[in-house]
CSV table of C-alpha atoms in Angstrom, one decimal:
chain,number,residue,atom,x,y,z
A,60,UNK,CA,-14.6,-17.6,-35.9
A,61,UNK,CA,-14.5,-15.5,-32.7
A,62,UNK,CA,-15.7,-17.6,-29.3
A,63,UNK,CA,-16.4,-14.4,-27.4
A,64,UNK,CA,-20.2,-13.6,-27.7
A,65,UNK,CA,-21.6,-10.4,-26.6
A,66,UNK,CA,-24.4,-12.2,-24.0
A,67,UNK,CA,-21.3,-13.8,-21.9
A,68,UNK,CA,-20.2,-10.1,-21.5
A,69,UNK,CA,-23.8,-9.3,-20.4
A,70,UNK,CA,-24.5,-11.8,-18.2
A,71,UNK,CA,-21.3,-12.2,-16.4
A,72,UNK,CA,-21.6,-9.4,-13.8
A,73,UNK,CA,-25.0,-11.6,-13.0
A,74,UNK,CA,-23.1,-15.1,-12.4
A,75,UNK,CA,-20.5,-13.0,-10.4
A,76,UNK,CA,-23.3,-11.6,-7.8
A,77,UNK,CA,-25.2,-15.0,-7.9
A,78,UNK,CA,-22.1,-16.3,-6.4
A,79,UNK,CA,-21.8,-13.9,-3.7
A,80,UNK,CA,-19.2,-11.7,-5.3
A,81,UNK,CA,-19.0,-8.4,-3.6
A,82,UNK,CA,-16.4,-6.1,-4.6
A,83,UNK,CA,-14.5,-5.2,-0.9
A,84,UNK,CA,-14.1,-1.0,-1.1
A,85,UNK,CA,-17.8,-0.9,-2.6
A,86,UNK,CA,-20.4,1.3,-0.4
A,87,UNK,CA,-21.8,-1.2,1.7
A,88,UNK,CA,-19.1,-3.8,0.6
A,89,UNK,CA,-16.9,-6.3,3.7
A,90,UNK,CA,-13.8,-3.9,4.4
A,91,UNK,CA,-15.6,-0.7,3.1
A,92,UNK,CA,-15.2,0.5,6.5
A,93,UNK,CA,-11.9,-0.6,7.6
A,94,UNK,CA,-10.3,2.4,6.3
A,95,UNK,CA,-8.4,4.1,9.3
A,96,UNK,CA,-9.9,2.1,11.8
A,97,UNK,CA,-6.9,-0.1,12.6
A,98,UNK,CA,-3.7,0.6,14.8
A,99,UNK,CA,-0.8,-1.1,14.0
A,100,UNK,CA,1.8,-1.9,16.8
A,101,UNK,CA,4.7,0.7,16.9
A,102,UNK,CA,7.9,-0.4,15.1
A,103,UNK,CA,10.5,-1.3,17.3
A,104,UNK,CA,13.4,-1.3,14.2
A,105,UNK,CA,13.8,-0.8,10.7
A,106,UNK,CA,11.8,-4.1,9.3
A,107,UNK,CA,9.1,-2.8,11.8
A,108,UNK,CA,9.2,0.5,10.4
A,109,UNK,CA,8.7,-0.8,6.9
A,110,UNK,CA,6.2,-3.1,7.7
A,111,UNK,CA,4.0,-0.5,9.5
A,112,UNK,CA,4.5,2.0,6.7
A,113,UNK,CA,3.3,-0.1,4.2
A,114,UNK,CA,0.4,-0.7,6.1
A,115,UNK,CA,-1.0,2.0,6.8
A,116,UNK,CA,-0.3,3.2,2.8
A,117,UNK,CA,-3.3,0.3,2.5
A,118,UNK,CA,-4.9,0.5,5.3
A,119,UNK,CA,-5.1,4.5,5.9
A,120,UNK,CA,-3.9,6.1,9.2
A,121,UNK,CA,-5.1,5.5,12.1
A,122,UNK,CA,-8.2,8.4,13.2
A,123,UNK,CA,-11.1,6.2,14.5
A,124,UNK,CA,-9.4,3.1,16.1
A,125,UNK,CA,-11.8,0.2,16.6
A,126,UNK,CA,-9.0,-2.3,16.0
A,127,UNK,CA,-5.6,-3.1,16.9
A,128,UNK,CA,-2.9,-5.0,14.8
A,129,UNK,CA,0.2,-6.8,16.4
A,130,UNK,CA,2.8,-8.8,14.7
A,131,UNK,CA,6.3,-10.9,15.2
A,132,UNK,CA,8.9,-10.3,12.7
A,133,UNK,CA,11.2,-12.9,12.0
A,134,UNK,CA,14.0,-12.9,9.0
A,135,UNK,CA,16.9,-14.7,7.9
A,136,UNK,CA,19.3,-14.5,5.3
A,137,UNK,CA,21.1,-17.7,3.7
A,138,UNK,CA,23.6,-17.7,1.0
A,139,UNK,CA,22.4,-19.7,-2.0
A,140,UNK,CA,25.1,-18.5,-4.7
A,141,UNK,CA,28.9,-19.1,-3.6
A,142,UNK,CA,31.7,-19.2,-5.9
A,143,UNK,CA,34.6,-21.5,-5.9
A,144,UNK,CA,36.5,-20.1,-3.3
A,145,UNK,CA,33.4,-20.1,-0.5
A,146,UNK,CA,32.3,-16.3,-1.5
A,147,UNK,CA,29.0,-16.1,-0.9
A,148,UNK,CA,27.6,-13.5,-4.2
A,149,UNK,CA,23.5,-13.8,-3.5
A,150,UNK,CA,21.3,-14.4,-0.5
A,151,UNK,CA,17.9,-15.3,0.0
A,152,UNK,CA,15.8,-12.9,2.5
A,153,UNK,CA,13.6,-15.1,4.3
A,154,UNK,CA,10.9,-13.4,6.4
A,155,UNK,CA,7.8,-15.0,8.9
A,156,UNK,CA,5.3,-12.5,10.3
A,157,UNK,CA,3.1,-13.8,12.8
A,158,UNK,CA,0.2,-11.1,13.1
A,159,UNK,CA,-3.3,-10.8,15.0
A,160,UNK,CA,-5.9,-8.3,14.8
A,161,UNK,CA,-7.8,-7.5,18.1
A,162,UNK,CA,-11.0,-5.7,19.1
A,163,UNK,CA,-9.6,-2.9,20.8
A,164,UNK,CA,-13.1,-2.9,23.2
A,165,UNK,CA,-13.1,-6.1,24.3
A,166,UNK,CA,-9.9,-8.0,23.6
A,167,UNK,CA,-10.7,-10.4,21.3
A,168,UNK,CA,-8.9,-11.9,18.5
A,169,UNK,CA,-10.7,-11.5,15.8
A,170,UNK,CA,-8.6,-12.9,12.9
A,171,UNK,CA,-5.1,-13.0,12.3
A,172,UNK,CA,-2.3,-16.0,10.7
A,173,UNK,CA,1.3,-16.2,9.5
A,174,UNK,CA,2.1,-14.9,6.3
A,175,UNK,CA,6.1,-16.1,4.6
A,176,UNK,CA,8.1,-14.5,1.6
A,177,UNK,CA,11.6,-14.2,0.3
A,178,UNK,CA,13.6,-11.7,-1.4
A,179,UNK,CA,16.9,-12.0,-3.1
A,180,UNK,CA,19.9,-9.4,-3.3
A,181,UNK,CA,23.5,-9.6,-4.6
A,182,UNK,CA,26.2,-9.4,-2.4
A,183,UNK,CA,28.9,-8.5,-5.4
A,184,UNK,CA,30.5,-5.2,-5.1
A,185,UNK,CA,31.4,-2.8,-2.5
A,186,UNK,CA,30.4,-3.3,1.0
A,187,UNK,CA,28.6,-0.1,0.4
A,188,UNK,CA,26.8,-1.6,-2.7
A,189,UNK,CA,26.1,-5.1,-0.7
A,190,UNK,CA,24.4,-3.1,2.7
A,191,UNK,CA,22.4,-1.2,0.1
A,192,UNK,CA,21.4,-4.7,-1.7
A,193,UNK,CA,20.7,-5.6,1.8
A,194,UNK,CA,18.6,-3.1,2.8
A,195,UNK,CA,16.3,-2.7,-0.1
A,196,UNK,CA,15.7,-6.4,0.2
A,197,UNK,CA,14.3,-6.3,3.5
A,198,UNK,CA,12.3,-3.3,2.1
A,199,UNK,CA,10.5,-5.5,-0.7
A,200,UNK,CA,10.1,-8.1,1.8
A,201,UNK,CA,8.3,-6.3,4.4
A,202,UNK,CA,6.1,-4.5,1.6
A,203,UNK,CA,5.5,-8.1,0.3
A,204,UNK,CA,4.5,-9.5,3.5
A,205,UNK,CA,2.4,-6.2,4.3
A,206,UNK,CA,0.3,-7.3,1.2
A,207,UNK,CA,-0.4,-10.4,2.5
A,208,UNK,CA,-1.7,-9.7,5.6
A,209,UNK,CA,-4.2,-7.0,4.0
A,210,UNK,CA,-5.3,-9.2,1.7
A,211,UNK,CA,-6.4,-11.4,4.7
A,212,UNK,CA,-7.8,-8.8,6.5
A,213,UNK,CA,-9.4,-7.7,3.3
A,214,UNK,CA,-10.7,-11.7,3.0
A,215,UNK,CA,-11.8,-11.7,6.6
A,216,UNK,CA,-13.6,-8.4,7.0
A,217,UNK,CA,-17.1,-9.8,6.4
A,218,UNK,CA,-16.7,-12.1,9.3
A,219,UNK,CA,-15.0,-9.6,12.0
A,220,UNK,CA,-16.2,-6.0,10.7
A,221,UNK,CA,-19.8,-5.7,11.3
């Protein structure tokens, strides 16, 4: 015998906004307006570049700019797979991003954190094949740690976007 019963179905969209479940993007909704409104920091290389890219794909571009959004990058790489003979053949991409967002009128920090990820790649191969391992990896990991920090914002937005 089935457990599902169609009055759980029914009623669950009434538990949800009991709880004060709001959907984020909905008219009206925390980060509904957030869309366009927040400047990231210019890159100043290649992780910086992805990161920013990634953020404004979620965020939108910046046209009415209430907000700005500055970070710290910090990565690593350590070896983690090494054969017999002290070859290093995969490496862990460790990244930190230290991020605030700021009012851009009066200068306050409004929210912000540290968000951490990792990546793998293979070093096996050409060198060719290794620097393109190597790049796409710090690729995903920016991306990754771009999701985190919209998430937050996304999390946050009742509290700092009024």
């Amino acid at each position: 015998m089935s457990s599902f019963n169609r009055r759980s179905l029914i009623l669950m969209p009434l538990a949800l906004a009991a709880c004060g479940f709001q959907p984020a993007y909905a008219p009206g909704g925390p980060a509904a307006g957030i869309s366009g409104t927040i400047r990231v920091a210019d890159p100043t290389d290649k992780n910086g570049f992805d990161l920013v890219e990634r953020l404004e794909e979620r965020l939108g571009r910046p046209s009415a700019i209430k907000f700005d959004l500055t970070y710290s990058i910090k990565t690593n790489a350590t070896g983690v797979a090494i054969t017999p003979d002290n070859a290093i053949t995969r490496y862990n991409l460790n990244g930190a991003i230290d991020w605030a967002l700021i009012d851009r009128s009066s200068g306050v920090r409004l929210t912000g954190g540290a968000v951490k990820s990792f990546t793998s790649y293979s070093a096996t191969g050409s060198t060719v094949a290794g620097l393109a391992a190597q790049e796409d990896a710090s690729r995903r990991l920016m991306r990754l740690l771009a999701d985190q920090i919209v998430t937050r914002l996304l999390a946050t937005s009742a509290h700092w976007n009024s």
